[in-house]
DNA sequence: AGGCTAGTTGACCGATCGGTCAGATCCTGT
DNA sequence: ACAGGATCTGACCGATCGGTCAACTAGCCT
């Protein structure tokens, strides 16, 4: 017995124009559960209970649990691809790298739950198409940020930026009050730390950026 | 059908003096699985197959799956407590904070799998004694590193240090080749990055430490 | 009114889960 | 030789897993 968070509108949407509100609700619930307790530990029954539907309904809207995961993560991976493509297309200058940091922070704040899901569970979810696609993107991202001649420190900084962001923006809530900050307070601090980690040494730790 | 990695010495340890080699093997296998695919996604059958025993044997050595997790994580949590107590006992100077960073790096390298397990799965494992104890330690750690007047940036740096280390030292292997570095090459890079994140601004980004 | 389609559901399936229990098996002390 | 404890295992249990299926409902078009 779980009290439904979303009352399911009693199976009768007021206007037919609404496109699959149920599917969106289920995706949102699934994302929250996947990010907080993990994909393997989240059952379809669990998702259905929270959303106020039956397990059969979940499987009506999504062909399988894996397909649900794919649809949940796809918008985030698409956006990450856009951000990365924009970065690698341009000539590399301090300005373009700083704009990449800004783009990346926007991505982090919008898709923090998706990031946490595929960053911290990639190994157990190998073989699922969207996860493998995300993995390739991460490799491309690493290669673009760290050149061939990058030092071990710089490669480590990239890993810290990725794993640190995923942890601080989601899991950090478990222990710290950080993530309860409104995004507007979080963004400048995030920009400072991410710049330290991702911008080359030519940018000083606390730059007076544009 | 899983080929056992550890041949189980055919149920006859050569000398009776060896204290529970089987238990140690099982703990090692369990730790690897918990860290790589997650606690929820790891079944006792899975652990037993890899270790070359039956599921019943696992439950003979450990009262339950949760007790196995506790025994797997306890040495790491104990060591983290030692490191933290040593830091908070001493007066805070640049030197003591730098030594804390060194102690912490030693901890990270020795217990990287344990760290990754309880950092990235704490939310789904709440209620298990060792996890709650680890959580309290993390809170104490945060309070010791970040004082009451710490900036949002510094609090974020602490989260990045924790989550970044857990990711870079374990999950990073999925995408990057970093963690395949031998520890001796990894340690100085880790020291540089961790110092940037955990040492106050009075220590410059690349200090010529002792 | 009468079909059509989309949405929702309970009943059900085989597989696997964590866990229990009654034996085997084997080493050791006497 | 024999008893006893430690170790290991297969058979089994109830619960839950992801997934299938037929039926039911409700709006919509003609």
XYZ file of C-alpha atoms (C1' of nucleotides) in Angstrom:
480
model
C 0.000 0.000 0.000
C 1.581 3.222 -1.190
C -0.194 6.536 -1.276
C -0.046 7.697 -4.888
C 1.733 10.989 -5.367
C 0.013 11.576 -8.652
C -3.720 10.798 -8.447
C -3.789 9.579 -12.052
C -6.695 11.854 -12.962
C -9.068 8.897 -12.594
C -8.428 7.469 -16.033
C -10.282 10.280 -17.784
C -8.132 13.166 -19.054
C -10.346 16.289 -19.271
C -9.197 17.178 -22.760
C -8.056 14.748 -25.418
C -5.387 17.163 -26.598
C -3.018 16.241 -23.736
C -0.430 13.906 -25.186
C 0.308 11.042 -22.840
C 0.411 12.805 -19.506
C 0.554 9.403 -17.864
C 3.731 8.529 -19.713
C 5.350 11.772 -18.563
C 4.314 11.112 -14.970
C 5.736 7.619 -15.102
C 8.992 8.866 -16.599
C 9.352 11.436 -13.828
C 8.694 8.894 -11.087
C 11.028 6.385 -12.705
C 13.803 8.957 -13.035
C 13.567 9.898 -9.376
C 13.681 6.259 -8.309
C 16.462 5.267 -10.712
C 18.623 8.143 -9.471
C 17.920 7.701 -5.762
C 17.776 3.952 -5.170
C 19.169 2.667 -8.459
C 17.812 0.914 -11.533
C 18.214 -2.615 -10.200
C 16.630 -1.769 -6.858
C 13.629 -0.085 -8.483
C 10.783 -2.434 -9.407
C 8.039 -1.693 -11.881
C 5.565 -2.286 -9.051
C 7.380 0.369 -7.051
C 7.126 2.920 -9.854
C 3.486 2.045 -10.446
C 2.578 2.417 -6.768
C 4.201 5.848 -6.445
C 2.628 7.099 -9.658
C -0.770 5.711 -8.712
C -1.104 3.191 -11.530
C -0.852 -0.551 -11.872
C 2.250 -2.355 -13.005
C 0.388 -3.362 -16.159
C -0.103 0.280 -17.037
C 3.604 0.930 -16.809
C 4.228 -1.951 -19.211
C 1.528 -0.635 -21.514
C 3.335 2.700 -21.905
C 6.839 1.223 -22.026
C 7.691 -2.050 -23.666
C 10.035 -3.103 -20.872
C 11.929 -1.812 -17.874
C 14.964 -1.222 -20.066
C 12.935 0.749 -22.610
C 11.630 2.887 -19.757
C 15.211 3.633 -18.750
C 16.092 4.512 -22.335
C 13.210 6.943 -22.666
C 14.025 8.454 -19.282
C 17.670 9.139 -20.152
C 17.430 10.006 -23.853
C 16.696 13.752 -23.489
C 19.721 14.194 -21.247
C 22.058 12.294 -23.549
C 20.758 14.229 -26.547
C 21.460 17.520 -24.778
C 24.926 16.390 -23.699
C 25.658 15.528 -27.326
C 24.575 19.014 -28.399
C 26.825 20.654 -25.803
C 29.795 18.512 -26.754
C 29.336 18.953 -30.508
C 29.159 22.699 -30.067
C 32.423 22.644 -28.127
C 34.413 20.460 -30.502
C 33.182 22.319 -33.585
C 34.675 25.632 -32.509
C 38.348 26.537 -32.382
C 39.635 26.130 -28.866
C 40.201 29.367 -27.007
C 39.839 30.399 -23.414
C 36.521 31.983 -24.301
C 35.069 28.880 -25.963
C 36.202 26.699 -23.082
C 34.571 29.061 -20.618
C 31.380 28.950 -22.622
C 31.567 25.179 -22.628
C 31.773 25.282 -18.848
C 28.644 27.419 -18.780
C 26.851 25.118 -21.197
C 27.912 22.122 -19.160
C 26.674 23.694 -15.925
C 23.308 24.364 -17.548
C 23.252 20.711 -18.558
C 24.199 19.587 -15.047
C 21.483 21.603 -13.364
C 18.769 20.561 -15.789
C 19.656 16.880 -15.987
C 21.285 16.208 -12.646
C 19.223 13.116 -11.913
C 19.899 11.648 -15.351
C 23.620 12.386 -14.996
C 23.757 10.698 -11.608
C 21.943 7.694 -12.984
C 24.188 6.969 -15.924
C 27.427 8.090 -14.272
C 27.134 5.935 -11.195
C 25.375 2.903 -12.633
C 26.995 2.633 -16.035
C 28.894 -0.529 -15.156
C 25.850 -2.458 -14.058
C 23.794 -1.261 -17.030
C 26.238 -2.083 -19.798
C 24.599 -3.430 -22.906
C 21.608 -1.117 -22.709
C 21.815 1.047 -25.806
C 21.385 4.453 -24.188
C 23.986 3.655 -21.533
C 26.553 2.558 -24.091
C 25.808 5.684 -26.110
C 26.330 7.811 -23.004
C 29.586 5.999 -22.324
C 30.905 6.834 -25.772
C 29.920 10.456 -25.212
C 31.869 10.521 -21.939
C 34.929 9.155 -23.705
C 34.597 11.807 -26.429
C 34.136 14.440 -23.742
C 37.275 13.320 -21.937
C 39.278 13.322 -25.164
C 38.060 16.826 -26.010
C 38.812 18.307 -22.604
C 42.057 16.437 -22.037
C 44.325 16.481 -25.065
C 46.805 13.764 -25.786
C 49.467 15.583 -23.832
C 47.285 16.228 -20.798
C 48.897 15.540 -17.456
C 47.650 12.946 -15.025
C 46.450 15.837 -12.891
C 44.293 17.227 -15.677
C 42.792 13.828 -16.453
C 42.050 13.394 -12.786
C 40.466 16.858 -12.653
C 38.112 15.848 -15.444
C 37.067 12.737 -13.545
C 36.555 14.781 -10.400
C 34.451 17.297 -12.308
C 32.190 14.564 -13.644
C 31.907 12.377 -10.568
C 31.958 15.328 -8.200
C 29.092 17.024 -9.986
C 27.019 13.861 -10.079
C 27.585 13.322 -6.383
C 27.284 16.890 -5.122
C 24.125 17.678 -7.060
C 22.238 14.522 -6.079
C 23.799 12.161 -3.580
C 25.317 15.013 -1.622
C 21.847 15.782 -0.384
C 22.109 12.654 1.729
C 24.819 14.069 3.940
C 25.124 17.753 3.192
C 22.709 20.601 2.793
C 24.446 21.850 -0.326
C 22.001 20.802 -2.939
C 19.093 22.356 -1.096
C 20.483 25.667 -2.301
C 18.333 27.226 -5.013
C 19.937 26.865 -8.409
C 20.629 30.581 -8.629
C 22.889 30.374 -5.560
C 24.382 27.109 -6.691
C 25.309 28.217 -10.190
C 28.107 30.727 -9.392
C 29.749 28.349 -6.918
C 29.464 25.561 -9.460
C 31.002 27.770 -12.122
C 33.965 28.590 -9.884
C 34.714 24.986 -8.976
C 34.076 23.571 -12.444
C 36.310 26.246 -13.989
C 39.116 25.311 -11.616
C 38.791 21.699 -12.679
C 38.101 22.006 -16.391
C 39.817 25.221 -17.497
C 43.513 24.924 -18.289
C 46.026 26.510 -15.967
C 46.011 29.640 -18.082
C 42.805 30.527 -16.275
C 43.482 31.367 -12.675
C 41.497 29.735 -9.862
C 39.078 32.602 -9.387
C 38.945 34.487 -12.687
C 36.972 37.676 -13.092
C 35.290 36.225 -16.150
C 33.232 38.194 -18.649
C 27.254 -21.897 -14.992
C 30.028 -19.615 -13.810
C 33.666 -20.569 -13.779
C 34.874 -20.080 -10.229
C 37.685 -17.568 -9.885
C 38.722 -19.032 -6.573
C 38.814 -22.856 -6.738
C 37.692 -23.146 -3.114
C 40.569 -25.471 -2.227
C 38.159 -28.421 -2.508
C 36.764 -28.035 0.996
C 40.008 -29.081 2.641
C 42.315 -26.291 3.810
C 45.876 -27.681 3.957
C 46.546 -26.385 7.449
C 43.981 -25.890 10.186
C 45.753 -22.745 11.322
C 44.275 -20.642 8.506
C 41.410 -18.668 9.975
C 38.433 -18.646 7.677
C 40.089 -18.191 4.323
C 36.718 -18.872 2.748
C 35.160 -15.925 4.573
C 37.936 -13.649 3.335
C 37.455 -14.873 -0.227
C 33.733 -14.277 -0.027
C 34.231 -10.787 1.386
C 36.597 -9.918 -1.451
C 34.218 -11.203 -4.121
C 31.277 -9.464 -2.485
C 33.144 -6.164 -2.258
C 34.041 -6.260 -5.930
C 30.464 -7.012 -6.911
C 28.903 -4.467 -4.541
C 31.188 -1.747 -5.871
C 30.840 -2.590 -9.549
C 27.225 -3.612 -10.059
C 25.703 -2.484 -6.780
C 24.383 -4.139 -3.636
C 20.833 -4.568 -4.875
C 21.937 -6.004 -8.198
C 24.297 -8.497 -6.581
C 22.680 -11.773 -5.560
C 24.073 -14.231 -3.054
C 23.999 -16.821 -5.828
C 26.120 -14.493 -7.922
C 28.726 -14.111 -5.179
C 28.721 -17.844 -4.508
C 29.209 -18.715 -8.182
C 32.172 -16.361 -8.614
C 33.819 -17.532 -5.410
C 33.215 -21.182 -6.296
C 30.911 -22.007 -3.397
C 27.234 -22.627 -2.958
C 24.780 -19.982 -1.839
C 24.287 -21.948 1.360
C 27.975 -21.584 2.151
C 27.738 -17.826 1.866
C 24.860 -17.848 4.325
C 26.808 -20.132 6.626
C 29.649 -17.609 6.914
C 27.398 -14.544 7.026
C 24.047 -14.411 8.737
C 22.422 -12.423 5.937
C 23.191 -10.358 2.870
C 23.117 -7.209 5.002
C 25.534 -8.682 7.517
C 27.867 -9.524 4.654
C 27.755 -5.888 3.556
C 28.484 -4.758 7.095
C 31.508 -7.009 7.421
C 32.748 -5.933 4.002
C 32.580 -2.214 4.793
C 33.559 -2.159 8.462
C 37.371 -2.037 8.037
C 37.054 0.958 5.730
C 34.720 2.852 8.042
C 36.955 2.103 11.012
C 39.944 3.480 9.152
C 38.046 6.587 8.046
C 37.111 7.189 11.667
C 40.764 6.952 12.673
C 41.798 9.460 10.010
C 39.036 11.880 10.949
C 39.642 11.637 14.703
C 43.318 12.290 14.188
C 42.487 15.419 12.191
C 39.952 16.909 14.585
C 42.103 16.199 17.643
C 44.937 18.396 16.462
C 44.963 22.182 16.257
C 44.224 23.254 12.717
C 47.199 24.504 10.802
C 48.232 24.320 7.188
C 50.557 21.485 8.104
C 47.895 19.393 9.854
C 45.468 19.923 7.006
C 48.077 18.818 4.516
C 48.753 15.734 6.571
C 45.043 15.050 6.656
C 45.018 15.186 2.874
C 47.828 12.637 2.817
C 46.037 10.411 5.319
C 42.848 10.719 3.330
C 44.609 9.808 0.076
C 46.050 6.717 1.743
C 42.525 5.843 2.809
C 41.162 6.432 -0.681
C 43.708 4.212 -2.360
C 43.382 1.373 0.142
C 39.594 1.394 0.422
C 38.496 2.759 -2.939
C 35.936 0.024 -3.554
C 34.422 0.427 -0.104
C 34.286 4.216 -0.534
C 32.547 3.890 -3.880
C 30.048 1.460 -2.417
C 28.908 3.545 0.513
C 29.224 6.905 -1.217
C 27.140 6.072 -4.250
C 24.622 3.707 -2.707
C 24.025 5.295 0.684
C 20.521 6.398 -0.188
C 19.299 2.991 -1.175
C 20.983 1.315 1.800
C 19.702 3.571 4.551
C 18.804 1.727 7.716
C 21.742 -0.667 7.516
C 23.872 0.078 10.562
C 27.242 0.418 8.863
C 25.827 2.711 6.191
C 24.214 5.017 8.721
C 27.456 5.058 10.674
C 29.359 5.963 7.516
C 26.843 8.716 6.837
C 27.410 10.267 10.231
C 31.151 10.131 9.603
C 30.713 11.964 6.309
C 28.712 14.671 8.052
C 31.425 15.019 10.707
C 34.031 15.111 7.963
C 32.178 17.874 6.141
C 31.786 19.889 9.327
C 35.494 19.533 10.114
C 36.688 20.523 6.665
C 34.124 23.246 6.065
C 33.714 25.524 9.063
C 30.495 27.322 9.806
C 31.626 30.281 7.751
C 32.693 28.252 4.753
C 31.591 29.591 1.394
C 29.311 27.733 -0.954
C 32.356 27.180 -3.135
C 34.246 25.454 -0.338
C 31.297 23.231 0.533
C 30.988 22.325 -3.105
C 34.713 21.579 -3.283
C 34.321 19.133 -0.434
C 31.500 17.346 -2.228
C 33.561 17.249 -5.413
C 36.531 15.804 -3.518
C 34.402 13.016 -2.091
C 32.293 12.189 -5.107
C 35.099 12.853 -7.553
C 37.437 10.487 -5.754
C 34.836 7.747 -5.546
C 34.124 8.111 -9.255
C 37.640 8.595 -10.583
C 39.167 5.735 -8.617
C 36.501 3.158 -9.483
C 33.795 4.065 -11.948
C 36.182 6.157 -14.001
C 37.673 2.916 -15.194
C 34.532 2.425 -17.226
C 35.253 5.327 -19.512
C 38.778 6.513 -18.867
C 42.097 4.828 -18.507
C 43.057 6.884 -15.457
C 42.602 4.307 -12.792
C 44.742 1.792 -14.603
C 47.670 3.929 -13.515
C 49.715 2.251 -10.808
C 49.064 3.790 -7.423
C 52.519 5.319 -7.306
C 51.762 7.404 -10.394
C 48.261 8.142 -9.207
C 49.199 9.374 -5.767
C 50.984 12.655 -6.645
C 48.250 13.657 -9.099
C 45.643 12.797 -6.498
C 47.499 14.854 -3.927
C 47.579 17.874 -6.204
C 43.883 17.776 -7.044
C 42.714 16.914 -3.532
C 44.825 19.716 -2.087
C 43.235 22.197 -4.478
C 39.812 21.066 -3.336
C 40.340 20.558 0.392
C 43.083 22.966 1.401
C 41.969 26.500 2.162
C 42.883 29.296 -0.214
C 45.963 30.039 1.849
C 47.528 27.075 0.128
C 48.165 27.821 -3.506
C 47.004 25.438 -6.249
C 50.364 23.751 -6.749
C 52.275 24.081 -3.482
C 55.841 22.899 -3.175
C 54.924 20.935 -0.078
C 57.374 19.263 2.253
C -26.601 2.771 -31.782
C -22.454 0.495 -32.933
C -17.745 -0.262 -33.803
C -12.881 1.524 -32.939
C -9.068 2.687 -30.419
C -6.515 3.970 -26.316
C -5.938 3.274 -21.540
C -6.150 0.547 -17.470
C -6.328 -3.467 -14.773
C -6.143 -8.214 -12.297
C -4.873 -12.828 -12.979
C -1.300 -15.374 -14.094
C 3.586 -17.209 -15.659
C 8.437 -18.831 -15.075
C 12.510 -17.216 -12.938
C 15.022 -15.603 -9.239
C 15.351 -13.515 -4.844
C 16.989 -14.017 0.385
C 16.741 -17.375 3.720
C 15.938 -22.147 6.343
C 17.004 -26.797 7.274
C 18.467 -31.429 7.327
C 21.928 -33.982 6.039
C 26.692 -35.031 3.924
C 31.726 -34.605 4.408
C 35.947 -33.949 6.589
C 39.324 -32.652 10.131
C 40.680 -33.108 14.829
C 41.015 -34.558 19.787
C 40.821 -38.566 22.522
C 38.161 -46.309 16.313
C 35.069 -42.976 17.434
C 32.707 -38.660 18.823
C 32.159 -33.900 17.844
C 32.555 -29.687 15.783
C 33.274 -27.034 11.622
C 32.246 -26.629 6.891
C 29.701 -27.303 2.809
C 25.724 -28.490 0.061
C 21.009 -29.560 -2.259
C 16.253 -29.333 -1.524
C 12.962 -26.437 -0.356
C 10.093 -22.086 1.166
C 7.362 -17.748 0.516
C 7.948 -13.424 -1.713
C 8.894 -10.700 -5.471
C 10.775 -9.966 -9.944
C 9.800 -8.604 -15.175
C 6.541 -9.701 -18.428
C 2.059 -11.656 -20.979
C -2.732 -11.808 -21.737
C -7.606 -11.299 -21.869
C -11.018 -8.451 -20.327
C -13.068 -4.099 -19.054
C -13.912 0.887 -19.519
C -14.486 5.199 -21.710
C -14.320 8.582 -25.180
C -14.769 9.279 -30.381
C -16.187 8.922 -35.155
C -19.754 7.615 -38.394
